[in-house]
Coordinates of C-alpha atoms and ligand atoms in Angstrom, one line a residue:
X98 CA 0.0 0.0 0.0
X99 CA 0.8 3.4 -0.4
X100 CA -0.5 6.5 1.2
X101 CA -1.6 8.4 -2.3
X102 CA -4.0 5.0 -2.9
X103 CA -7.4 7.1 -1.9
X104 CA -9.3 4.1 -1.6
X105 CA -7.3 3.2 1.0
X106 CA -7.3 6.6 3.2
X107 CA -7.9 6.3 6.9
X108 CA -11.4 7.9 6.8
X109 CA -11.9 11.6 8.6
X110 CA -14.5 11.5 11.3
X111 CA -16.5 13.5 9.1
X112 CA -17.7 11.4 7.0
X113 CA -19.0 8.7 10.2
X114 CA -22.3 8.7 9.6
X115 CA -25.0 9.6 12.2
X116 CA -25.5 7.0 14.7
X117 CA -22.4 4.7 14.8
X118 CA -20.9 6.7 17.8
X119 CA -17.7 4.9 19.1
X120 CA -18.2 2.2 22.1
X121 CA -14.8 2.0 23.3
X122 CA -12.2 5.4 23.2
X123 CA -9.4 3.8 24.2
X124 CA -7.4 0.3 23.6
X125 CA -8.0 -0.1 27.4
X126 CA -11.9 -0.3 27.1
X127 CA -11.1 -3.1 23.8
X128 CA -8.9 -4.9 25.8
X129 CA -11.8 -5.0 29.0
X130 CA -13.6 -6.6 26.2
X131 CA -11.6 -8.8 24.9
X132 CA -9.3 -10.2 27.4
X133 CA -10.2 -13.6 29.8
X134 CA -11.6 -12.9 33.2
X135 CA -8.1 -14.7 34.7
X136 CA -5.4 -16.6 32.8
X137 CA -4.3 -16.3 29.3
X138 CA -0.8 -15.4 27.6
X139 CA 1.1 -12.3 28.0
X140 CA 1.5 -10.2 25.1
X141 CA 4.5 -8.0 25.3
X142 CA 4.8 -4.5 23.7
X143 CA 7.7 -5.0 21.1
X144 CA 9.0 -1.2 21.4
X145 CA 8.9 -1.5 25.2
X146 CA 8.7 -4.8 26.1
X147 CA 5.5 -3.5 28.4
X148 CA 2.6 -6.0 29.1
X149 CA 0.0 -4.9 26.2
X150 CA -2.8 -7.3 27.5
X151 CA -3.5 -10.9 28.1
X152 CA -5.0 -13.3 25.2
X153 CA -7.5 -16.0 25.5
X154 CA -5.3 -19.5 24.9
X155 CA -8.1 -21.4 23.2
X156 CA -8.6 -25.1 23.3
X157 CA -9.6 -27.6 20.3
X158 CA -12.8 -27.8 22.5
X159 CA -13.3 -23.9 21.8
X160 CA -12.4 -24.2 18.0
X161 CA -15.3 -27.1 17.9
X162 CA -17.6 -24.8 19.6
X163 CA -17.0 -21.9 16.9
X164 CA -17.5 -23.8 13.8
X165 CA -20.7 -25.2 15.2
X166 CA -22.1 -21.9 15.5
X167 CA -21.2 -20.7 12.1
X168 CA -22.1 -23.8 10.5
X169 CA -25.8 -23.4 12.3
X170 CA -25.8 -20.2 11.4
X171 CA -24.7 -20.4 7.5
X172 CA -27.9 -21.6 5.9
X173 CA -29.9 -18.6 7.0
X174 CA -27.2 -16.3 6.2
X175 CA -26.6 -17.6 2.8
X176 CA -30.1 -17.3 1.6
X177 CA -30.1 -13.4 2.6
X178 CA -30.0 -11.6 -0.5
X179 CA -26.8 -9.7 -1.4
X180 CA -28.2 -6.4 -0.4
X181 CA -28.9 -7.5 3.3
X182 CA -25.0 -9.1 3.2
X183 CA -23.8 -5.3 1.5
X184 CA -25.7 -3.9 4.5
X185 CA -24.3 -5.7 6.9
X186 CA -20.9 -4.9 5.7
X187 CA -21.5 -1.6 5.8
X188 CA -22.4 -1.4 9.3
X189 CA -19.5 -3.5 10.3
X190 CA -17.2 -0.7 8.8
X191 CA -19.4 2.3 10.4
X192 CA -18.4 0.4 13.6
X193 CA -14.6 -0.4 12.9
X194 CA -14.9 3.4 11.8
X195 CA -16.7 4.2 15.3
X196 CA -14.1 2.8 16.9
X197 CA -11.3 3.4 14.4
X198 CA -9.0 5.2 17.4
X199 CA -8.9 2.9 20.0
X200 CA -8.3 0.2 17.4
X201 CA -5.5 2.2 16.2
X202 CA -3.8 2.7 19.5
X203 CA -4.4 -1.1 20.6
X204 CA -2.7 -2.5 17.1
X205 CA 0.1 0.0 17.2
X206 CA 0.7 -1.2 21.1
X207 CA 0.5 -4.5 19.8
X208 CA 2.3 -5.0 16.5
X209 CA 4.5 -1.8 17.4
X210 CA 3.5 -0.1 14.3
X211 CA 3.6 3.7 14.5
X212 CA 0.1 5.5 15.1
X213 CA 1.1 7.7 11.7
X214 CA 2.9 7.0 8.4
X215 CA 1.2 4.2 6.2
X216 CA 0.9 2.1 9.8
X217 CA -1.7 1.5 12.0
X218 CA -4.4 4.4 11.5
X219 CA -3.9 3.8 8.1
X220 CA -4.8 -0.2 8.2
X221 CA -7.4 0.7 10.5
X222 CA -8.6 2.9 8.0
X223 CA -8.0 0.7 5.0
X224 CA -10.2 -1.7 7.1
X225 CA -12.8 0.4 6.4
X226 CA -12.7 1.1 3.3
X227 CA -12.4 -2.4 1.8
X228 CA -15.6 -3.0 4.1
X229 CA -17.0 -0.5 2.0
X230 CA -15.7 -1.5 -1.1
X231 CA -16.7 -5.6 -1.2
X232 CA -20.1 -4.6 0.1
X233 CA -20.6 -2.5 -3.2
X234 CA -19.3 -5.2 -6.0
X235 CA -21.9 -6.5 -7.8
X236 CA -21.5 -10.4 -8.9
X237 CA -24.4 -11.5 -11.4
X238 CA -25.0 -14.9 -12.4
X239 CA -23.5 -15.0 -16.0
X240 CA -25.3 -16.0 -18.7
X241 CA -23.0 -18.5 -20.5
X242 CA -25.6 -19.0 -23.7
X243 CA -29.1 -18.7 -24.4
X244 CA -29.8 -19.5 -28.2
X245 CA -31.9 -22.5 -30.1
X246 CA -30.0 -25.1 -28.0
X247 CA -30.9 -24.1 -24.5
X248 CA -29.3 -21.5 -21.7
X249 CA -26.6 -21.8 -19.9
X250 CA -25.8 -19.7 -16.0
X251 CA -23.0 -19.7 -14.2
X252 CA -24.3 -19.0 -10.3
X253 CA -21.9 -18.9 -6.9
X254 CA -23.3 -20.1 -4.0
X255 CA -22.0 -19.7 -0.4
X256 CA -19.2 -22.8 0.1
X257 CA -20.6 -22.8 4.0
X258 CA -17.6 -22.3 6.9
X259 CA -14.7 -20.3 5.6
X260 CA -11.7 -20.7 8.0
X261 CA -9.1 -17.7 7.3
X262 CA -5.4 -17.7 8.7
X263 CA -3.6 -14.8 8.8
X264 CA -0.2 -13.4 9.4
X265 CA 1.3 -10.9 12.6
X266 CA 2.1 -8.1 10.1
X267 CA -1.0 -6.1 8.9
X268 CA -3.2 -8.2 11.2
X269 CA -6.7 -6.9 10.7
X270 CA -6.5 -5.4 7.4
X271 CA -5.5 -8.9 6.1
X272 CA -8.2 -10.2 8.7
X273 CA -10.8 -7.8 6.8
X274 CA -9.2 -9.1 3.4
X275 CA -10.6 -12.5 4.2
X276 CA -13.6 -11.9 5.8
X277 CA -15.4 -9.9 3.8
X278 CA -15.8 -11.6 1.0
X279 CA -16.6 -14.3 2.6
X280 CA -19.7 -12.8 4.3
X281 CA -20.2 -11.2 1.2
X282 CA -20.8 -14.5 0.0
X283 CA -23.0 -16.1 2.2
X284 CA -20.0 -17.9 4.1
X285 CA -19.7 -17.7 7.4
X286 CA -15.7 -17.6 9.5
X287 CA -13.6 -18.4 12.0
X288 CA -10.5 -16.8 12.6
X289 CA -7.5 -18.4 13.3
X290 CA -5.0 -15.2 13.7
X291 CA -1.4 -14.7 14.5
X292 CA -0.1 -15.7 17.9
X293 CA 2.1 -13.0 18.0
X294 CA -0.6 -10.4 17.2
X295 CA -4.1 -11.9 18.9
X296 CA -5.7 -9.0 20.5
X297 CA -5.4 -6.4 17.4
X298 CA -7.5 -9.3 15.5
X299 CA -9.7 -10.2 19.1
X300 CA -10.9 -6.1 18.7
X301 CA -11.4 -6.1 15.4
X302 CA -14.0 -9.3 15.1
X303 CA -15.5 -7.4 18.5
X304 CA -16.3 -4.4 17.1
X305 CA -17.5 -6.1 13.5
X306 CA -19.8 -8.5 15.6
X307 CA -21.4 -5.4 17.4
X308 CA -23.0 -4.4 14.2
X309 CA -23.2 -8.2 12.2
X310 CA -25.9 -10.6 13.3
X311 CA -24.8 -13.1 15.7
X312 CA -22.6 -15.9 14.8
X313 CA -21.4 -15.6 11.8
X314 CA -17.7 -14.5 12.7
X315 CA -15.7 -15.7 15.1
X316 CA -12.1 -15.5 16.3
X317 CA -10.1 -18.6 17.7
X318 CA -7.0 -17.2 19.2
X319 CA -4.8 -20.3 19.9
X320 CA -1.5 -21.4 18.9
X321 CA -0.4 -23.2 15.6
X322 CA -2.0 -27.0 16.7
X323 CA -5.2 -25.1 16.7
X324 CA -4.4 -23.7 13.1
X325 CA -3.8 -26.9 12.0
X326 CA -7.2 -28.8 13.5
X327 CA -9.1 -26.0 11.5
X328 CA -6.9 -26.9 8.5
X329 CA -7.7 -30.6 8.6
X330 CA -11.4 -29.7 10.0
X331 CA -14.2 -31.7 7.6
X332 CA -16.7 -28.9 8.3
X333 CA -14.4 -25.9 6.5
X334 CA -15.4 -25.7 3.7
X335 CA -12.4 -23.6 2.5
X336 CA -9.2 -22.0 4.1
X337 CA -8.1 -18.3 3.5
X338 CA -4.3 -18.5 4.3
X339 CA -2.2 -15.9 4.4
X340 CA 1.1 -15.8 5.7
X341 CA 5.3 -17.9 5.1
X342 CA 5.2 -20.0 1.8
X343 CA 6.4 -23.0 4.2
X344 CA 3.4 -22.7 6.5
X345 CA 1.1 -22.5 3.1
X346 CA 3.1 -25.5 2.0
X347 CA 2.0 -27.6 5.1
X348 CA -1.2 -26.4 4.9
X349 CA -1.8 -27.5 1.0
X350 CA -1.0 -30.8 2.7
X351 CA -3.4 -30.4 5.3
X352 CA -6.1 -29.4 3.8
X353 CA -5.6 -32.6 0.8
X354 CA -7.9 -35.3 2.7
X355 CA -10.6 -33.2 3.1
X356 CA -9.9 -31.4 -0.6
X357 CA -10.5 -28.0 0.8
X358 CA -10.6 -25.5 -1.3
X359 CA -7.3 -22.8 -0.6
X360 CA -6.2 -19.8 -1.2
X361 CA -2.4 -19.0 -0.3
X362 CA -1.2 -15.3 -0.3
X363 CA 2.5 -16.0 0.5
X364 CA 5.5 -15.3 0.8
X365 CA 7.8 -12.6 -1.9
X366 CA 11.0 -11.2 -2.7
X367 CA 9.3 -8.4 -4.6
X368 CA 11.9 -7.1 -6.9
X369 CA 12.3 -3.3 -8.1
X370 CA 13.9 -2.3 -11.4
X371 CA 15.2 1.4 -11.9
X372 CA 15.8 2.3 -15.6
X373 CA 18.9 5.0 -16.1
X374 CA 16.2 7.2 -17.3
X375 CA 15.1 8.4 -13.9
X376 CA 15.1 11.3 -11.7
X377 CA 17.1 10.2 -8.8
X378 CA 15.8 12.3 -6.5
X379 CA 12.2 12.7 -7.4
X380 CA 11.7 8.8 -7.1
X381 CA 13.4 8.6 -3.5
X382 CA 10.3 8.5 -1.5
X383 CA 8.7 6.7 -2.8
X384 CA 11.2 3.6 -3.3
X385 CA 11.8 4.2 0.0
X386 CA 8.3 3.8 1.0
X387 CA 7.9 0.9 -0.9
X388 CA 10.6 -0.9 0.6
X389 CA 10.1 0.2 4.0
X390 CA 6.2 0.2 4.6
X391 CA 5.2 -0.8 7.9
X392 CA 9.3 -0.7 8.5
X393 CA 9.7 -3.0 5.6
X394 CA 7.3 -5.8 7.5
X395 CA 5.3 -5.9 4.0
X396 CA 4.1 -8.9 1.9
X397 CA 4.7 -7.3 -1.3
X398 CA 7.2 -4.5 0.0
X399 CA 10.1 -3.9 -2.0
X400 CA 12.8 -6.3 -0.9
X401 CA 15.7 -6.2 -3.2
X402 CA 16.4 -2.9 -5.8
X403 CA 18.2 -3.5 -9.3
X404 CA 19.6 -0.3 -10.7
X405 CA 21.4 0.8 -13.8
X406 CA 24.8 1.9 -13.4
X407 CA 24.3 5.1 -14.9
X408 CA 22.0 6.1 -12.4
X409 CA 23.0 3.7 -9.1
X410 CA 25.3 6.2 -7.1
X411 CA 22.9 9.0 -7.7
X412 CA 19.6 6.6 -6.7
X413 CA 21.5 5.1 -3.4
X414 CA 22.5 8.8 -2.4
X415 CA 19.0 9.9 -3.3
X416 CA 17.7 7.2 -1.0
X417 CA 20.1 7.9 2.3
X418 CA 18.7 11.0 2.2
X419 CA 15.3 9.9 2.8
X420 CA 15.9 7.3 5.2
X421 CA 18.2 9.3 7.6
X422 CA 15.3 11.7 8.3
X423 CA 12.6 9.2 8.5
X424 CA 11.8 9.3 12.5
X425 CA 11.8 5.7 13.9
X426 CA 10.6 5.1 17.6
X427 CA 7.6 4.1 20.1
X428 CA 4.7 3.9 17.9
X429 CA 2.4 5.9 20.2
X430 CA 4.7 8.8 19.8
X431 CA 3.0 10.7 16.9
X432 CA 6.3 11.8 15.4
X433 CA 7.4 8.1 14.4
X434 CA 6.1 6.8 11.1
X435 CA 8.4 3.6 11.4
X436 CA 8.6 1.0 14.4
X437 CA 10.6 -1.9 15.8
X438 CA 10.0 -5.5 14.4
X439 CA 7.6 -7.6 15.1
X440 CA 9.3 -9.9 17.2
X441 CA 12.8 -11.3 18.1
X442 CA 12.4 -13.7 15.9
X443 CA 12.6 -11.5 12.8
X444 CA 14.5 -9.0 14.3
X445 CA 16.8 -12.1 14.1
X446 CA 16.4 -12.3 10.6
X447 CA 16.6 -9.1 9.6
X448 CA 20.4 -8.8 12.1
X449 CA 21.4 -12.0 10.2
X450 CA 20.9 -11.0 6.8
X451 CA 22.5 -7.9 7.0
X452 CA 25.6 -9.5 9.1
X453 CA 26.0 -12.0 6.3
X454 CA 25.9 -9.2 3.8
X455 CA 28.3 -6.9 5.5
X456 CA 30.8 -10.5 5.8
X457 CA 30.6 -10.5 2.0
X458 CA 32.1 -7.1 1.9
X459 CA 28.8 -5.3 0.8
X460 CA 28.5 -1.7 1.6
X461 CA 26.5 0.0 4.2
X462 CA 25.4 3.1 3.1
X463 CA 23.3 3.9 6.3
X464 CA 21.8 1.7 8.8
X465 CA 22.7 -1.5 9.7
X466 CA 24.3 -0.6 13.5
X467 CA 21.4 -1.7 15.9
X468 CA 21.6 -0.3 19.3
X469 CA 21.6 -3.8 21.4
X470 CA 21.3 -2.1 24.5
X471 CA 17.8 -0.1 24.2
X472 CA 14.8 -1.7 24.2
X473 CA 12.8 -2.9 22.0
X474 CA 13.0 -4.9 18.8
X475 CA 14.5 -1.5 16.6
X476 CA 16.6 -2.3 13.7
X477 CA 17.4 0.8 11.6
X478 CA 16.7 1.5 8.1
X479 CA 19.5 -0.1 6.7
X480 CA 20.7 0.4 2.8
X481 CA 23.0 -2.0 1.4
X482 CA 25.2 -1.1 -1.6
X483 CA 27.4 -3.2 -4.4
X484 CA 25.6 -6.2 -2.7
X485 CA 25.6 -9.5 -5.7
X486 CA 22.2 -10.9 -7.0
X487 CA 22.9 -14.5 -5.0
X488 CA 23.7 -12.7 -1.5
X489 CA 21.5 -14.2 1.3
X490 CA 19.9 -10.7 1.9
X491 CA 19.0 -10.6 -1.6
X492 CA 17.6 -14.0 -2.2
X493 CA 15.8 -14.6 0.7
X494 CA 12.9 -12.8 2.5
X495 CA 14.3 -9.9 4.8
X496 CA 10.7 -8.9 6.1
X497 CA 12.0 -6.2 8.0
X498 CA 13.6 -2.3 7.2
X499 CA 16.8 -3.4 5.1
X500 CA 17.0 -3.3 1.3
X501 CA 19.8 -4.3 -0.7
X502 CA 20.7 -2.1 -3.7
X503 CA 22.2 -4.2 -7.0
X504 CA 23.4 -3.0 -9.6
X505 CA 23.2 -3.9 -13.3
X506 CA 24.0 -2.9 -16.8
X507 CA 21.2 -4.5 -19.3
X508 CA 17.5 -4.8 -18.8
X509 CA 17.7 -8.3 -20.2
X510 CA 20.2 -9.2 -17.0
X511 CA 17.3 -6.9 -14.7
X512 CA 14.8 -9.1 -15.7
X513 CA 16.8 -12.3 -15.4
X514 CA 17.8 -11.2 -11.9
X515 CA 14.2 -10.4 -11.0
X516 CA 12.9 -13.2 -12.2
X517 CA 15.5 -15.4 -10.6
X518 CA 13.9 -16.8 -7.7
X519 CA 10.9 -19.3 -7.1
X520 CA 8.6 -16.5 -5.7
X521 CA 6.6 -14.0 -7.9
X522 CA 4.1 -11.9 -5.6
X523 CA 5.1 -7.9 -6.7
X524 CA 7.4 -5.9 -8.3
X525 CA 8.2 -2.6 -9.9
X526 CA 9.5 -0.7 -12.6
X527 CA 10.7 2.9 -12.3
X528 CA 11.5 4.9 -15.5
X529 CA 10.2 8.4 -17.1
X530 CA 9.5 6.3 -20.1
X531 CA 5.8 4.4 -19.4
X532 CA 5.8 2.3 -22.9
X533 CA 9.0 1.2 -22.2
X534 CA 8.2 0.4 -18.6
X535 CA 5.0 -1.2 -19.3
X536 CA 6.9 -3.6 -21.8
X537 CA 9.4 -4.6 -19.0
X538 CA 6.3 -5.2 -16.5
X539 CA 5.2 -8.2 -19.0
X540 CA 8.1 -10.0 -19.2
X541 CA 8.0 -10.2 -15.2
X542 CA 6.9 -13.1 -13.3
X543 CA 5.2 -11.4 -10.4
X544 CA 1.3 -10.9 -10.0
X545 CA 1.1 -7.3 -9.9
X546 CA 3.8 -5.3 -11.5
X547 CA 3.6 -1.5 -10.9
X548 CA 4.6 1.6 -12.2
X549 CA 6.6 4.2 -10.8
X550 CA 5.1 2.6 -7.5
X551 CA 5.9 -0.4 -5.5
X552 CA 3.0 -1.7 -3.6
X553 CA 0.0 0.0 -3.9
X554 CA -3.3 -2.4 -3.4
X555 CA -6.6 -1.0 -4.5
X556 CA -10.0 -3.2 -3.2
X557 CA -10.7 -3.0 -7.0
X558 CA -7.8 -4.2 -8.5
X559 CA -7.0 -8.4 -8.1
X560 CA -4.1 -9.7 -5.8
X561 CA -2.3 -12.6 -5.9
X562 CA 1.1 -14.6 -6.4
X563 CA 2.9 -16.1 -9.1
X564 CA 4.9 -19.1 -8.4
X565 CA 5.6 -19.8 -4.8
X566 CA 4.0 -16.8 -3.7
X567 CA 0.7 -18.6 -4.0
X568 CA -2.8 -19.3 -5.7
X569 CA -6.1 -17.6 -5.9
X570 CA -7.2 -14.3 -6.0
X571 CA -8.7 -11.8 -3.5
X572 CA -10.3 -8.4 -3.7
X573 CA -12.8 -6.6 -6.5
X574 CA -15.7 -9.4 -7.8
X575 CA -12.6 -11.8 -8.9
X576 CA -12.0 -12.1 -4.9
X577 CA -15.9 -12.7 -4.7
X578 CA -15.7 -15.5 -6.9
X579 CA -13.0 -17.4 -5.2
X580 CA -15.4 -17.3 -2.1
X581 CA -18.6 -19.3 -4.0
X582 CA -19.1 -22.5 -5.2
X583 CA -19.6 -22.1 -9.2
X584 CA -22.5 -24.1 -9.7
X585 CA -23.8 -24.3 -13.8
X586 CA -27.6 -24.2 -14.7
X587 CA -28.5 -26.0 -17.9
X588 CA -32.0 -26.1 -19.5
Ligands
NAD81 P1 3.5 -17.7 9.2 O1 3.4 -18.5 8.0 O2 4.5 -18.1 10.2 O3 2.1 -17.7 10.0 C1 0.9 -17.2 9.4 C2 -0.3 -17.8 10.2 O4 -0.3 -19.2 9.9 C3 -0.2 -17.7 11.7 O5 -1.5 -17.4 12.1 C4 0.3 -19.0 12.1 O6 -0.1 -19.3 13.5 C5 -0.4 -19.9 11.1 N1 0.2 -21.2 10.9 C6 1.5 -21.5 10.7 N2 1.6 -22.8 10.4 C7 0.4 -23.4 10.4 C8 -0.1 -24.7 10.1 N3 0.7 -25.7 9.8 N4 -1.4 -24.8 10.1 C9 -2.3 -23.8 10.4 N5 -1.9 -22.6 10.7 C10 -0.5 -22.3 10.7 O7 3.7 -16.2 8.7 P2 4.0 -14.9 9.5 O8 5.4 -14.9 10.0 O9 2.9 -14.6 10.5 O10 3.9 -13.8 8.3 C11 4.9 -13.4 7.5 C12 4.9 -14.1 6.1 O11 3.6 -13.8 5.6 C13 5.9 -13.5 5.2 O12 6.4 -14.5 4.4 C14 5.0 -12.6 4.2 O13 5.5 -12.4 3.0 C15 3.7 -13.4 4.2 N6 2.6 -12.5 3.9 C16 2.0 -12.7 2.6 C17 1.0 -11.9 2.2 C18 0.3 -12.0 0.9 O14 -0.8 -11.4 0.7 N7 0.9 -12.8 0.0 C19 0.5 -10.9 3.1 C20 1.1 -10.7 4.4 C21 2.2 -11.6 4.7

């Protein structure tokens, strides 16, 4: 995502409608909500290490319990018409929208995520608006013929209990990515999210269900055994995964015995290509901002930069001056627009790519010097210079705020380079020339290529992987269709 994407704005309170007045003002009054009378699991602040709140542990017993109640609930949800669905999807995003403050402070507390900057008021907001945006496709039944011979329609009906698995980075956007089409289908869900981020996911399905009739969503916070009983579970009808190619791997394995249907948003390397016809400095932002979204914590961020020679030193000068002013801290501090990682385990990651780099004798430009002391999971925004196409922090998935800058003198060799590894979920090409740019984008194996622009999603626009980034499509009516059952009527 980027910040110019309007249909992804966080919405001003002037546009709530009349009515939908917010229930809790603070992440305190979610987590009163949300949280178990006694017990549960500690969930740490990763800027401060600070207790955030406790979440529910739940048992296969409790996971058996959910997808009763949606299954009993389905039928008469699936024979609403789509209007009454639409409806209810717009109240649930009046109510996220209510609320869209308190959710804000209890996901940046959570996921550490500054308040501002494409981060947490943003996905709150973008939770809104793709609310808004499923509940107004439109998906008629398509007529396939009609002549002398007969008529042919192609219908989608509800699949029943949708089960949707999602990842600790953008936790209820991506929730709201797999939800609502599946409501707007006629599905019910449960919600298997991230044990790292549990309560940001925990508010959101609270403040949805106090505007959706009961039953139809629910939230299973557990740990991965759970994740893999709703995997192998004979009444899901379908899983919604999102989240490490490996885990979608073991899941497609899963899920075989019960031939569920699946669709994987994984894991990407999303490459960048920078033509020697640019404008060093006028691109900067956003390349940096397409790398380092949500401090580079992105699915289809910007995770390894190919640029022409004529233009390299001029692009990685143009982009040290960016990230050297770009204010990194406590997420709550409304200066910061980029946070700590997630967790120690990526922070790991991140520490270990960039140590392996720097042992190759890659340059740092900037970056790349945490402060092991201070607390928190900070790494800095770290650029890596005259870096080779097979280094570790190239090839593999960084998922965190370092980007490795390669250089290269043909397009052909670009294009082999960004086309060189088994994932294929973004990329970009930058030039002043858009013919010649848009001819580049075909020739790379990636499911969205963009222009001038490095991961902006749109509710209207299709999103999905090529190669071992995954299968299936979600958003606009394409999304829509990958939550029915295609059924054919012949007479
Ligand atoms: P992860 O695969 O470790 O976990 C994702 C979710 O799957 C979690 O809820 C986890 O508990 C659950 N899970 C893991 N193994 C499971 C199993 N065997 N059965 C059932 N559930 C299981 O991913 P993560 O570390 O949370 O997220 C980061 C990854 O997600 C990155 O690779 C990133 O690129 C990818 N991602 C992809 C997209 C996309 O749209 N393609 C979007 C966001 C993130």
């Amino acid at each position: 995502m980027t910040t110019e994407s309007p249909s992804t704005e966080a919405p001003s309170t002037e546009t709530r409608p009349a009515g939908s007045a917010a229930r809790f003002a603070t992440a305190a009054d979610l987590l009163e909500a949300i949280q178990p009378g006694t017990g549960g699991r500690e969930i740490l602040d990763p800027a401060t290490g600070a207790v955030v709140g406790r979440a529910p542990e739940a048992t296969p017993e409790d996971l058996e319990s959910a997808i009763a109640a949606a299954r009993a609930a389905q039928p008469a949800w699936g024979a609403r018409s789509h209007a009454e669905r639409s409806a209810a999807l717009n109240a649930a995003a009046d109510a996220v929208e209510a609320n869209a403050e308190a959710l804000a402070e209890l996901l940046s507390r959570e996921q550490g995520k500054p308040l501002n900057g494409p981060n947490a008021r943003f996905e709150v907001g973008a939770c809104v608006a793709w609310l808004r945006a499923t509940a107004g496709f439109e998906l008629e039944p398509e007529v396939l013929f009609d002549d002398d011979g007969g008529r042919a329609e192609l219908h989608y009906r509800p699949l029943g209990v949708v089960g949707a698995i999602g990842p600790w980075n953008w936790p209820m956007m991506i929730s709201v990515w797999q939800i609502a089409p599946s409501l707007r289908m006629g599905n019910t869900v449960v919600v298997k999210p991230s044990g790292n981020t549990p309560l940001s996911v925990l508010a959101l399905v609270h403040v949805m269900n106090t505007a959706l009739p009961a039953d139809l969503l629910h939230v299973v916070a557990g740990r991965r055994d759970v994740g893999a009983l709703l995997v192998e579970h004979p009444d899901i009808a379908k899983i919604m995964f999102t989240g490490s190619t490996a885990a979608g791997k073991k899941i497609i394995k899963d899920s075989a015995d019960t031939v569920k249907r699946v669709t994987m948003e994984l894991g990407g390397n999303d490459a960048g290509i920078v033509l020697p016809d640019v404008d060093a400095r006028a691109i900067a932002e956003d390349l940096f901002w397409g790398a380092f979204i949500n401090t580079g914590q992105t699915c289809a961020a910007l995770k390894r930069l190919y640029v022409h020679e004529d233009v390299y030193d001029d692009v990685c000068a143009a982009l040290v001056e960016v990230a050297e002013v770009m204010p990194m801290g406590v997420g709550l501090e409304e200066q910061n627009v980029l946070g700590p990682l997630q967790n120690q385990a990526q922070y790991d990651v991140v520490a270990g790519l960039v140590q392996a780099a720097k042992d190759s004798g890659a340059r740092v430009l900037t970056g790349g010097d945490p402060d092991e002391s201070a607390p928190g999971y900070f790494y800095p925004a770290t650029l890596v210079a005259d870096i080779e196409d097979g280094n570790p922090l190239v090839a593999e998935e960084q998922f965190g705020p370092a980007l490795p800058i390669v250089k290269y003198s043909s397009v052909d060799e670009a294009v082999e380079m960004a086309n060189g590894l088994e994932v294929g979920l973004g990329a970009s090409v930058w030039s002043a020339d858009r013919e010649a740019a848009v001819e580049i984008a075909a020739r790379i194996e990636a499911g969205t290529v963009w222009i001038n622009k490095h991961g902006a999603v749109d509710p209207r626009m299709p999103f999905g992987g090529m190669k071992q980034s995954g299968f299936g499509l979600e958003f606009g009516v394409e999304g829509l269709k990958h939550l029915g059952a295609p059924q054919v009527i012949n007479y």
